[in-house]
C-alpha cells in the first residue's frame, strides 16, 4: 500500500502493507497505516469489511497517521465485524485520544492489544508473534506462520481402491483411515501425500540490523524489510535507526529466508533508482525485489 519513508511522494505513499488470503474470500490483514492508506486501498480490490486484523509496528506518523481515518471509514462498510488491533504500548492512548477529541464513534468493537514480545494471535490457521527491533522508538517486527496443511489426496488411487466420491474422501484427506461397505480398510497414508509445509511471512518495522530481525525472519518464505538508504550509507542509517539495502540483504541471508522484499525507501530515491537499489542487495542476497506501491507478490507453497 505504501513503500516510502518519512513522507509521501508522487511515486510512493508512506508505509502500509496488506497480507491477503484469497482462499478466505479476499480477507486481509493490514500492517501499518501511514497517511493515505485508505486511499491506496481504494485502488485495489480490497474492501474494509474484509479487514480481519491490524498490526502496527511503531508510532511514527508515517506508519500510523492513516489509521484513525481508516478505522472510522470501516464503520460505513456493511458487515464489518469486530477488529483486533495490535501495536506497541501507546497505541491505545493515541486512538482513544483521537476518537475522544473528534467525537468519532465506531460501529464495531475495536479490540486494541498492546504487545511487546511473544505470541499474540492465532486464528487456527495462522499464528503471529512479535519481537522488539532496534529503532529510535519502540518498534515491533511480526512473524506470521501458517500451520502445515494435509497432503494432497490422490483421488484416482482412492477410486481404484473402491472409495466412493463423497465424505470418505474428506476423511482420508484429514488423515483418517476409512472402512468400505465390504469391510476393506483404506489407509489415509496410501492415498494422501505428505503434509504441505505451511508458509512463513515476516514483516518488520523500521530497524537497524539486530539479532531479533534475524530470528523473526528465520526460514521465512518472504521477508519484508526496510531499506531506507543505499549501500554505503550505513552511518546515516544507524543515526536514524534504519537499514541500508545491503544490511537488509544480509539479514535475509543470515536468516535463511527464501525471498526478500525491500521497502521504506528514502524520499531521495526515485522510481528509476529502484533497479540500482535492487542490484545492490542482490550482490548479497540474489532473491531480492525492490517493492513499489500496489505491487502484489504471490507467496506459493514450497512444493509449488
mmCIF file with all atom_site columns, C-alpha atoms in Angstrom, residues 143-145 197-202 213-223 251-259 302:
data_model
loop_
_atom_site.group_PDB
_atom_site.id
_atom_site.type_symbol
_atom_site.label_atom_id
_atom_site.label_alt_id
_atom_site.label_comp_id
_atom_site.label_asym_id
_atom_site.label_entity_id
_atom_site.label_seq_id
_atom_site.pdbx_PDB_ins_code
_atom_site.Cartn_x
_atom_site.Cartn_y
_atom_site.Cartn_z
_atom_site.occupancy
_atom_site.B_iso_or_equiv
_atom_site.pdbx_formal_charge
_atom_site.auth_seq_id
_atom_site.auth_comp_id
_atom_site.auth_asym_id
_atom_site.auth_atom_id
_atom_site.pdbx_PDB_model_num
ATOM 1  C CA . UNK A 1 143 ? 6.380  -13.254 12.126 1.00 0.00 ? 143 UNK A CA 1
ATOM 2  C CA . UNK A 1 144 ? 3.269  -14.855 10.595 1.00 0.00 ? 144 UNK A CA 1
ATOM 3  C CA . UNK A 1 145 ? 3.282  -18.658 10.434 1.00 0.00 ? 145 UNK A CA 1
ATOM 4  C CA . UNK A 1 197 ? 4.651  -27.198 4.764  1.00 0.00 ? 197 UNK A CA 1
ATOM 5  C CA . UNK A 1 198 ? 2.983  -24.017 5.981  1.00 0.00 ? 198 UNK A CA 1
ATOM 6  C CA . UNK A 1 199 ? 4.291  -20.682 4.788  1.00 0.00 ? 199 UNK A CA 1
ATOM 7  C CA . UNK A 1 200 ? 6.089  -18.075 6.875  1.00 0.00 ? 200 UNK A CA 1
ATOM 8  C CA . UNK A 1 201 ? 5.917  -14.335 6.247  1.00 0.00 ? 201 UNK A CA 1
ATOM 9  C CA . UNK A 1 202 ? 7.974  -11.818 8.218  1.00 0.00 ? 202 UNK A CA 1
ATOM 10 C CA . UNK A 1 213 ? 15.228 -9.298  12.953 1.00 0.00 ? 213 UNK A CA 1
ATOM 11 C CA . UNK A 1 214 ? 17.183 -12.413 12.016 1.00 0.00 ? 214 UNK A CA 1
ATOM 12 C CA . UNK A 1 215 ? 15.228 -14.582 14.463 1.00 0.00 ? 215 UNK A CA 1
ATOM 13 C CA . UNK A 1 216 ? 11.862 -13.315 13.195 1.00 0.00 ? 216 UNK A CA 1
ATOM 14 C CA . UNK A 1 217 ? 12.901 -13.980 9.603  1.00 0.00 ? 217 UNK A CA 1
ATOM 15 C CA . UNK A 1 218 ? 14.419 -17.432 10.169 1.00 0.00 ? 218 UNK A CA 1
ATOM 16 C CA . UNK A 1 219 ? 13.479 -19.654 7.216  1.00 0.00 ? 219 UNK A CA 1
ATOM 17 C CA . UNK A 1 220 ? 10.761 -17.229 6.085  1.00 0.00 ? 220 UNK A CA 1
ATOM 18 C CA . UNK A 1 221 ? 9.239  -17.743 2.664  1.00 0.00 ? 221 UNK A CA 1
ATOM 19 C CA . UNK A 1 222 ? 9.050  -13.965 2.378  1.00 0.00 ? 222 UNK A CA 1
ATOM 20 C CA . UNK A 1 223 ? 10.818 -11.273 4.387  1.00 0.00 ? 223 UNK A CA 1
ATOM 21 C CA . UNK A 1 251 ? 19.612 -10.062 7.413  1.00 0.00 ? 251 UNK A CA 1
ATOM 22 C CA . UNK A 1 252 ? 17.795 -12.175 4.814  1.00 0.00 ? 252 UNK A CA 1
ATOM 23 C CA . UNK A 1 253 ? 20.948 -14.188 4.189  1.00 0.00 ? 253 UNK A CA 1
ATOM 24 C CA . UNK A 1 254 ? 21.648 -14.789 7.892  1.00 0.00 ? 254 UNK A CA 1
ATOM 25 C CA . UNK A 1 255 ? 18.032 -15.827 8.457  1.00 0.00 ? 255 UNK A CA 1
ATOM 26 C CA . UNK A 1 256 ? 17.971 -18.278 5.563  1.00 0.00 ? 256 UNK A CA 1
ATOM 27 C CA . UNK A 1 257 ? 14.911 -16.563 4.112  1.00 0.00 ? 257 UNK A CA 1
ATOM 28 C CA . UNK A 1 258 ? 13.677 -17.626 0.689  1.00 0.00 ? 258 UNK A CA 1
ATOM 29 C CA . UNK A 1 259 ? 12.891 -14.163 -0.682 1.00 0.00 ? 259 UNK A CA 1
ATOM 30 C CA . UNK A 1 302 ? 7.269  -24.546 -1.231 1.00 0.00 ? 302 UNK A CA 1
#
